[in-house]
PDB file of C-alpha atoms in Angstrom:
ATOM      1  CA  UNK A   9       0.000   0.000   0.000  1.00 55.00           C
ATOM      2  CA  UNK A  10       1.199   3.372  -0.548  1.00 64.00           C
ATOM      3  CA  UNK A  11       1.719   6.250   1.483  1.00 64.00           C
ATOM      4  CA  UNK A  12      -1.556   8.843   1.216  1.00 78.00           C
ATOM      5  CA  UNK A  13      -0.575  11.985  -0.325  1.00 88.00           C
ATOM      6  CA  UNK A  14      -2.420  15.284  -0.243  1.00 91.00           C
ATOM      7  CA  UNK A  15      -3.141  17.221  -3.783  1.00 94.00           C
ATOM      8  CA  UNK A  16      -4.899  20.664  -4.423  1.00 91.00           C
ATOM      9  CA  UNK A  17      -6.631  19.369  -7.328  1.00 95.00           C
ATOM     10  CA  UNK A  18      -8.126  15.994  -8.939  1.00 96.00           C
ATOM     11  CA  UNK A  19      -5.913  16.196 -11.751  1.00 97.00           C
ATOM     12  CA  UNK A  20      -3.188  16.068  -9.827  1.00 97.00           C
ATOM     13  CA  UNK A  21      -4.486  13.161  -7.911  1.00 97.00           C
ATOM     14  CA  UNK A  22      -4.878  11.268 -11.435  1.00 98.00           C
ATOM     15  CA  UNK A  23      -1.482  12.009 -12.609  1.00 98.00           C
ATOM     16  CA  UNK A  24      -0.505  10.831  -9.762  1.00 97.00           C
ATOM     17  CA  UNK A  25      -2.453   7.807  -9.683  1.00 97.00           C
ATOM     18  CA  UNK A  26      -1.194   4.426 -10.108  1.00 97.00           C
ATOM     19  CA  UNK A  27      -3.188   1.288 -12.009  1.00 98.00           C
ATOM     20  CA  UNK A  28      -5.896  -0.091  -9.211  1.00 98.00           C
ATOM     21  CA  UNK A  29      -5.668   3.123  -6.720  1.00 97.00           C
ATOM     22  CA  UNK A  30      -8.238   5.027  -4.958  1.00 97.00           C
ATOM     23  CA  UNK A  31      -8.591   8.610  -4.627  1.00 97.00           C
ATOM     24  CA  UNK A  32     -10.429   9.201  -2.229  1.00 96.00           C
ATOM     25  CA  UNK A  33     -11.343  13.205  -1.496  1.00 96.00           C
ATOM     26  CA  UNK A  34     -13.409  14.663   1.603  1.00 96.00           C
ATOM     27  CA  UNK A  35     -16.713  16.435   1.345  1.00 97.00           C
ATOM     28  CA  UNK A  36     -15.783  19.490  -1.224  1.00 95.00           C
ATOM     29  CA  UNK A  37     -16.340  21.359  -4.157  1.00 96.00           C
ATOM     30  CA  UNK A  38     -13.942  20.781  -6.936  1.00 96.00           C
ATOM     31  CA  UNK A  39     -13.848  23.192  -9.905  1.00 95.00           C
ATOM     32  CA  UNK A  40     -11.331  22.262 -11.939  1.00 94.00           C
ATOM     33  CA  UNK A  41     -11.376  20.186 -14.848  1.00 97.00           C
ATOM     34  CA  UNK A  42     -10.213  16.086 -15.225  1.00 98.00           C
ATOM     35  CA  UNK A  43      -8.537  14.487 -18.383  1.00 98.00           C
ATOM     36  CA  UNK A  44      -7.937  11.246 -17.359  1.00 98.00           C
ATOM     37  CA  UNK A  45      -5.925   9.974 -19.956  1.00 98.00           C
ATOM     38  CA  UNK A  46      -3.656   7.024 -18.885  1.00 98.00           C
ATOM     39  CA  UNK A  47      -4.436   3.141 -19.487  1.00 98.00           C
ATOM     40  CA  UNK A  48      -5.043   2.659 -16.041  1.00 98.00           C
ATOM     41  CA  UNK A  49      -8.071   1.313 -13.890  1.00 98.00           C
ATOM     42  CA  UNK A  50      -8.887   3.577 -10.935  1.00 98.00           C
ATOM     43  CA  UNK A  51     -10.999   4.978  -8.723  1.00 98.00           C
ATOM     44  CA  UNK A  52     -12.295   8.266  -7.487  1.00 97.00           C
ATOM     45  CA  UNK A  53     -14.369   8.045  -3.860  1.00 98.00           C
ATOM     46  CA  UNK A  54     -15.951  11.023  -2.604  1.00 98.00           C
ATOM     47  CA  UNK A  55     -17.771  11.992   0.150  1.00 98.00           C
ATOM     48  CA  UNK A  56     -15.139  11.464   3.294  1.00 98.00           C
ATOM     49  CA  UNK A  57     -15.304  13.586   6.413  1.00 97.00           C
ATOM     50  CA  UNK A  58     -12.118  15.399   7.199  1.00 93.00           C
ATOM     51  CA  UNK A  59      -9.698  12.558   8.518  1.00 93.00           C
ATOM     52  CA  UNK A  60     -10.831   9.958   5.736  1.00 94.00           C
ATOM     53  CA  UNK A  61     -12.752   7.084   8.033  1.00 94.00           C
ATOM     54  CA  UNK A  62     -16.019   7.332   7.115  1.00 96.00           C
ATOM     55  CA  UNK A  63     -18.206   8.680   3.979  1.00 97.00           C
ATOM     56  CA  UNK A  64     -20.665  10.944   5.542  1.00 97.00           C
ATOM     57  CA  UNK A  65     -21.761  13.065   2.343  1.00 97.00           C
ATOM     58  CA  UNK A  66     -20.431  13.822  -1.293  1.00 97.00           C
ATOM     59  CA  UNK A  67     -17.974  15.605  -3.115  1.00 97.00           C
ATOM     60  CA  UNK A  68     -19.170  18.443  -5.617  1.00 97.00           C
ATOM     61  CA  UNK A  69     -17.463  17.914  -9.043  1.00 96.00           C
ATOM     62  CA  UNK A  70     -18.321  21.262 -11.225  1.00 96.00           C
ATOM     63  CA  UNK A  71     -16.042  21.174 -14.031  1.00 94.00           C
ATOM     64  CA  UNK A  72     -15.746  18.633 -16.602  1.00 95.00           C
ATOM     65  CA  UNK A  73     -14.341  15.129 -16.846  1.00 95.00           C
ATOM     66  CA  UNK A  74     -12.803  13.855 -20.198  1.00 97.00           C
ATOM     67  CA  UNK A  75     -12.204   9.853 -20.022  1.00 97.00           C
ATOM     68  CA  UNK A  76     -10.340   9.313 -22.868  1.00 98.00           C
ATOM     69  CA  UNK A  77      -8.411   5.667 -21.644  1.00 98.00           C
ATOM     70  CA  UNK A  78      -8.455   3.351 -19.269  1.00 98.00           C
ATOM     71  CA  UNK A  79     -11.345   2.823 -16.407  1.00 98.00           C
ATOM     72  CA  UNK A  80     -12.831   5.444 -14.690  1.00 98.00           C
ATOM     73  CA  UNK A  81     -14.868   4.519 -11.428  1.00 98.00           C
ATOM     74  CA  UNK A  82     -16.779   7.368  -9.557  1.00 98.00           C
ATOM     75  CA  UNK A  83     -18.726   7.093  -5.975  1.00 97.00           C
ATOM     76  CA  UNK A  84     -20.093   9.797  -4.180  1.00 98.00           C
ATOM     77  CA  UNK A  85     -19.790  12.361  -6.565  1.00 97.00           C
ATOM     78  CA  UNK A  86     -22.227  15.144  -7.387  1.00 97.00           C
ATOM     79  CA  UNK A  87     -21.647  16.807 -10.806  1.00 94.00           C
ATOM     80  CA  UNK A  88     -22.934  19.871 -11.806  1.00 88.00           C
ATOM     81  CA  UNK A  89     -21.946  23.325 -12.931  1.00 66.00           C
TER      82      UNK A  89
END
């Protein structure tokens, strides 16, 4: 398993992101757009209270997602503009 890291954006969680991972993000708003672009399988899981144990809501996506490879898997998202 590795380390958690901490990212100011999704993108940068993606780029980041290895095949099989999890990103998992707290209770937000995100407003910044996601090209997820690499032949990977992966996961983004929203919704986490502030120290990551439980889901107790969802994450507000409001920008838009291009998935142009590999497997996108999203929980506990909201998206809107």
């Amino acid at each position: 398993m590795r380390a958690s890291e901490y990212y100011s954006t999704l993108q940068d969680a993606y780029d980041a992101a290895l095949d099989g991972d999890t990103i998992q993000s707290r209770i937000a708003v995100f407003n910044n757009d996601v090209n997820a672009d690499q032949d990977i399988s992966m996961v983004f899981d929203g919704g986490y209270n502030c120290n990551y144990s439980d889901i107790t809501g969802t994450t507000a996506f409001n920008g838009n997602m291009t998935i142009s490879s590999g497997t996108v898997t999203i929980g506990n998202y909201v998206f809107g503009n």
